[in-house]
Amino acid sequence: MCFTRVSMAVADVGFLLYWTVTLLALLPAEYAYKDYADPVISDWNHSFVPLDLAAAATGLAALRLGRRIAPERIHPLLPISLVLTAVAGLQAVAFWTPRGDFAIEWWLPNLFLLLFPLPALAVLVRRTTIARP
């Protein structure tokens, strides 16, 4: 779970940094996503704010609160954050795929968001399934 916890911290801080930079318009348009000036695409991007902030808040809370419990136990917010993070990555990839936009600088972070939670979620599901009679 060490990889997962480090990845969560990176993703959650990344969400907060991304939205700070985006909402304050600190990133020059030429470095932004394709069709940045299109109001529909901009609205679509901004529709991620609640999802990303929920993922970051639950993730950072799970990491902080998780230190207070035994290392072998998992804080209930952890799987919630992992699912929200994977969904954020999936939604972005699902949007850009049919548009044929494969900009690596946008795909890599979103594939990271989609994929890093999956092994940990599989382990958590397996633990839960095995623990039940």
PDB file of C-alpha atoms in Angstrom:
ATOM      1  CA  MET A   1       0.000   0.000   0.000  1.00  0.00           C
ATOM      2  CA  CYS A   2       3.028   2.312   0.193  1.00  0.00           C
ATOM      3  CA  PHE A   3       2.905   2.918  -3.592  1.00  0.00           C
ATOM      4  CA  THR A   4      -0.817   3.623  -3.299  1.00  0.00           C
ATOM      5  CA  ARG A   5      -0.400   6.077  -0.437  1.00  0.00           C
ATOM      6  CA  VAL A   6       2.392   7.965  -2.207  1.00  0.00           C
ATOM      7  CA  SER A   7       0.391   7.975  -5.456  1.00  0.00           C
ATOM      8  CA  MET A   8      -2.670   9.233  -3.599  1.00  0.00           C
ATOM      9  CA  ALA A   9      -0.697  12.074  -2.053  1.00  0.00           C
ATOM     10  CA  VAL A  10       0.740  13.022  -5.460  1.00  0.00           C
ATOM     11  CA  ALA A  11      -2.688  12.832  -7.140  1.00  0.00           C
ATOM     12  CA  ASP A  12      -4.508  14.717  -4.390  1.00  0.00           C
ATOM     13  CA  VAL A  13      -1.964  17.526  -4.200  1.00  0.00           C
ATOM     14  CA  GLY A  14      -1.945  17.509  -8.005  1.00  0.00           C
ATOM     15  CA  PHE A  15      -5.725  17.987  -8.095  1.00  0.00           C
ATOM     16  CA  LEU A  16      -5.439  20.965  -5.755  1.00  0.00           C
ATOM     17  CA  LEU A  17      -2.567  22.504  -7.719  1.00  0.00           C
ATOM     18  CA  TYR A  18      -4.272  21.924 -11.073  1.00  0.00           C
ATOM     19  CA  TRP A  19      -7.496  23.612  -9.988  1.00  0.00           C
ATOM     20  CA  THR A  20      -5.643  26.489  -8.347  1.00  0.00           C
ATOM     21  CA  VAL A  21      -3.691  27.111 -11.558  1.00  0.00           C
ATOM     22  CA  THR A  22      -6.775  26.601 -13.751  1.00  0.00           C
ATOM     23  CA  LEU A  23      -9.258  28.680 -11.776  1.00  0.00           C
ATOM     24  CA  LEU A  24      -6.764  31.525 -11.395  1.00  0.00           C
ATOM     25  CA  ALA A  25      -5.917  31.253 -15.141  1.00  0.00           C
ATOM     26  CA  LEU A  26      -2.181  30.998 -14.391  1.00  0.00           C
ATOM     27  CA  LEU A  27      -1.423  28.610 -17.264  1.00  0.00           C
ATOM     28  CA  PRO A  28      -0.854  30.213 -20.681  1.00  0.00           C
ATOM     29  CA  ALA A  29      -3.471  29.061 -23.219  1.00  0.00           C
ATOM     30  CA  GLU A  30      -0.848  27.448 -25.466  1.00  0.00           C
ATOM     31  CA  TYR A  31      -0.091  24.928 -22.687  1.00  0.00           C
ATOM     32  CA  ALA A  32      -3.730  24.142 -21.971  1.00  0.00           C
ATOM     33  CA  TYR A  33      -5.809  21.315 -23.392  1.00  0.00           C
ATOM     34  CA  LYS A  34      -7.070  21.279 -26.983  1.00  0.00           C
ATOM     35  CA  ASP A  35      -9.944  23.706 -27.678  1.00  0.00           C
ATOM     36  CA  TYR A  36      -9.235  25.532 -24.410  1.00  0.00           C
ATOM     37  CA  ALA A  37     -11.060  28.638 -25.683  1.00  0.00           C
ATOM     38  CA  ASP A  38     -14.211  26.677 -26.632  1.00  0.00           C
ATOM     39  CA  PRO A  39     -16.797  27.465 -23.911  1.00  0.00           C
ATOM     40  CA  VAL A  40     -18.333  23.970 -24.086  1.00  0.00           C
ATOM     41  CA  ILE A  41     -14.949  22.300 -23.604  1.00  0.00           C
ATOM     42  CA  SER A  42     -14.115  24.758 -20.827  1.00  0.00           C
ATOM     43  CA  ASP A  43     -17.424  23.967 -19.100  1.00  0.00           C
ATOM     44  CA  TRP A  44     -16.712  20.254 -19.480  1.00  0.00           C
ATOM     45  CA  ASN A  45     -13.301  20.723 -17.858  1.00  0.00           C
ATOM     46  CA  HIS A  46     -14.787  22.766 -15.017  1.00  0.00           C
ATOM     47  CA  SER A  47     -17.406  20.064 -14.431  1.00  0.00           C
ATOM     48  CA  PHE A  48     -14.563  18.039 -12.891  1.00  0.00           C
ATOM     49  CA  VAL A  49     -14.067  20.504 -10.025  1.00  0.00           C
ATOM     50  CA  PRO A  50     -16.469  18.762  -7.580  1.00  0.00           C
ATOM     51  CA  LEU A  51     -15.219  15.272  -8.481  1.00  0.00           C
ATOM     52  CA  ASP A  52     -11.539  16.181  -8.260  1.00  0.00           C
ATOM     53  CA  LEU A  53     -11.918  18.153  -5.036  1.00  0.00           C
ATOM     54  CA  ALA A  54     -13.945  15.324  -3.467  1.00  0.00           C
ATOM     55  CA  ALA A  55     -11.213  12.860  -4.459  1.00  0.00           C
ATOM     56  CA  ALA A  56      -8.521  15.144  -3.027  1.00  0.00           C
ATOM     57  CA  ALA A  57     -10.397  15.854   0.207  1.00  0.00           C
ATOM     58  CA  THR A  58     -11.232  12.206   0.914  1.00  0.00           C
ATOM     59  CA  GLY A  59      -7.744  11.098  -0.094  1.00  0.00           C
ATOM     60  CA  LEU A  60      -5.877  13.583   2.060  1.00  0.00           C
ATOM     61  CA  ALA A  61      -8.245  12.897   4.964  1.00  0.00           C
ATOM     62  CA  ALA A  62      -7.772   9.126   4.570  1.00  0.00           C
ATOM     63  CA  LEU A  63      -3.998   9.514   4.523  1.00  0.00           C
ATOM     64  CA  ARG A  64      -4.000  11.752   7.578  1.00  0.00           C
ATOM     65  CA  LEU A  65      -6.542   9.757   9.571  1.00  0.00           C
ATOM     66  CA  GLY A  66      -5.010   6.470   8.438  1.00  0.00           C
ATOM     67  CA  ARG A  67      -1.844   7.273  10.380  1.00  0.00           C
ATOM     68  CA  ARG A  68      -3.866   7.140  13.592  1.00  0.00           C
ATOM     69  CA  ILE A  69      -5.062   3.578  13.127  1.00  0.00           C
ATOM     70  CA  ALA A  70      -3.099   0.343  12.943  1.00  0.00           C
ATOM     71  CA  PRO A  71      -1.046   0.010   9.724  1.00  0.00           C
ATOM     72  CA  GLU A  72      -2.896  -3.148   8.665  1.00  0.00           C
ATOM     73  CA  ARG A  73      -6.255  -1.356   8.829  1.00  0.00           C
ATOM     74  CA  ILE A  74      -7.604   0.888   6.107  1.00  0.00           C
ATOM     75  CA  HIS A  75      -9.498   4.093   6.768  1.00  0.00           C
ATOM     76  CA  PRO A  76     -12.982   3.946   5.152  1.00  0.00           C
ATOM     77  CA  LEU A  77     -12.274   7.124   3.156  1.00  0.00           C
ATOM     78  CA  LEU A  78      -9.392   5.445   1.317  1.00  0.00           C
ATOM     79  CA  PRO A  79     -11.461   3.299  -1.089  1.00  0.00           C
ATOM     80  CA  ILE A  80     -13.848   6.212  -1.648  1.00  0.00           C
ATOM     81  CA  SER A  81     -10.946   8.413  -2.703  1.00  0.00           C
ATOM     82  CA  LEU A  82      -9.473   5.695  -4.911  1.00  0.00           C
ATOM     83  CA  VAL A  83     -12.783   5.209  -6.732  1.00  0.00           C
ATOM     84  CA  LEU A  84     -13.309   8.958  -7.204  1.00  0.00           C
ATOM     85  CA  THR A  85      -9.762   9.333  -8.532  1.00  0.00           C
ATOM     86  CA  ALA A  86     -10.135   6.438 -10.987  1.00  0.00           C
ATOM     87  CA  VAL A  87     -13.468   7.843 -12.184  1.00  0.00           C
ATOM     88  CA  ALA A  88     -11.874  11.255 -12.799  1.00  0.00           C
ATOM     89  CA  GLY A  89      -9.178   9.642 -14.944  1.00  0.00           C
ATOM     90  CA  LEU A  90     -11.688   7.428 -16.745  1.00  0.00           C
ATOM     91  CA  GLN A  91     -13.996  10.331 -17.575  1.00  0.00           C
ATOM     92  CA  ALA A  92     -11.148  12.348 -19.064  1.00  0.00           C
ATOM     93  CA  VAL A  93      -9.854   9.411 -21.126  1.00  0.00           C
ATOM     94  CA  ALA A  94     -13.398   8.523 -22.230  1.00  0.00           C
ATOM     95  CA  PHE A  95     -13.930  12.092 -23.414  1.00  0.00           C
ATOM     96  CA  TRP A  96     -10.677  12.561 -25.328  1.00  0.00           C
ATOM     97  CA  THR A  97     -10.678   9.123 -27.008  1.00  0.00           C
ATOM     98  CA  PRO A  98     -13.637   9.611 -29.406  1.00  0.00           C
ATOM     99  CA  ARG A  99     -12.365  13.100 -30.211  1.00  0.00           C
ATOM    100  CA  GLY A 100      -9.114  11.535 -31.413  1.00  0.00           C
ATOM    101  CA  ASP A 101      -7.046  13.800 -29.188  1.00  0.00           C
ATOM    102  CA  PHE A 102      -4.037  11.889 -27.924  1.00  0.00           C
ATOM    103  CA  ALA A 103      -1.853  14.622 -26.449  1.00  0.00           C
ATOM    104  CA  ILE A 104       0.603  12.777 -24.215  1.00  0.00           C
ATOM    105  CA  GLU A 105       0.785  15.632 -21.688  1.00  0.00           C
ATOM    106  CA  TRP A 106      -2.927  15.150 -20.965  1.00  0.00           C
ATOM    107  CA  TRP A 107      -3.095  11.390 -21.388  1.00  0.00           C
ATOM    108  CA  LEU A 108      -0.297  10.449 -18.984  1.00  0.00           C
ATOM    109  CA  PRO A 109      -1.740  12.192 -15.922  1.00  0.00           C
ATOM    110  CA  ASN A 110      -5.238  10.916 -16.667  1.00  0.00           C
ATOM    111  CA  LEU A 111      -4.074   7.349 -17.251  1.00  0.00           C
ATOM    112  CA  PHE A 112      -2.172   7.618 -13.960  1.00  0.00           C
ATOM    113  CA  LEU A 113      -5.386   8.757 -12.223  1.00  0.00           C
ATOM    114  CA  LEU A 114      -7.332   5.908 -13.811  1.00  0.00           C
ATOM    115  CA  LEU A 115      -4.827   3.117 -13.257  1.00  0.00           C
ATOM    116  CA  PHE A 116      -2.956   3.596  -9.976  1.00  0.00           C
ATOM    117  CA  PRO A 117      -6.080   3.020  -7.805  1.00  0.00           C
ATOM    118  CA  LEU A 118      -7.045  -0.276  -9.472  1.00  0.00           C
ATOM    119  CA  PRO A 119      -4.552  -2.666  -7.821  1.00  0.00           C
ATOM    120  CA  ALA A 120      -5.277  -1.234  -4.365  1.00  0.00           C
ATOM    121  CA  LEU A 121      -9.022  -1.464  -4.958  1.00  0.00           C
ATOM    122  CA  ALA A 122      -8.609  -5.086  -6.072  1.00  0.00           C
ATOM    123  CA  VAL A 123      -6.692  -5.856  -2.861  1.00  0.00           C
ATOM    124  CA  LEU A 124      -9.351  -4.132  -0.738  1.00  0.00           C
ATOM    125  CA  VAL A 125     -12.174  -6.025  -2.461  1.00  0.00           C
ATOM    126  CA  ARG A 126     -10.302  -9.296  -2.027  1.00  0.00           C
ATOM    127  CA  ARG A 127      -9.713  -8.590   1.684  1.00  0.00           C
ATOM    128  CA  THR A 128     -13.381  -7.767   2.182  1.00  0.00           C
ATOM    129  CA  THR A 129     -14.518 -10.863   0.282  1.00  0.00           C
ATOM    130  CA  ILE A 130     -12.154 -13.176   2.158  1.00  0.00           C
ATOM    131  CA  ALA A 131     -13.081 -11.697   5.537  1.00  0.00           C
ATOM    132  CA  ARG A 132     -16.755 -12.551   5.091  1.00  0.00           C
ATOM    133  CA  PRO A 133     -18.008 -16.064   5.949  1.00  0.00           C
TER     134      PRO A 133
END
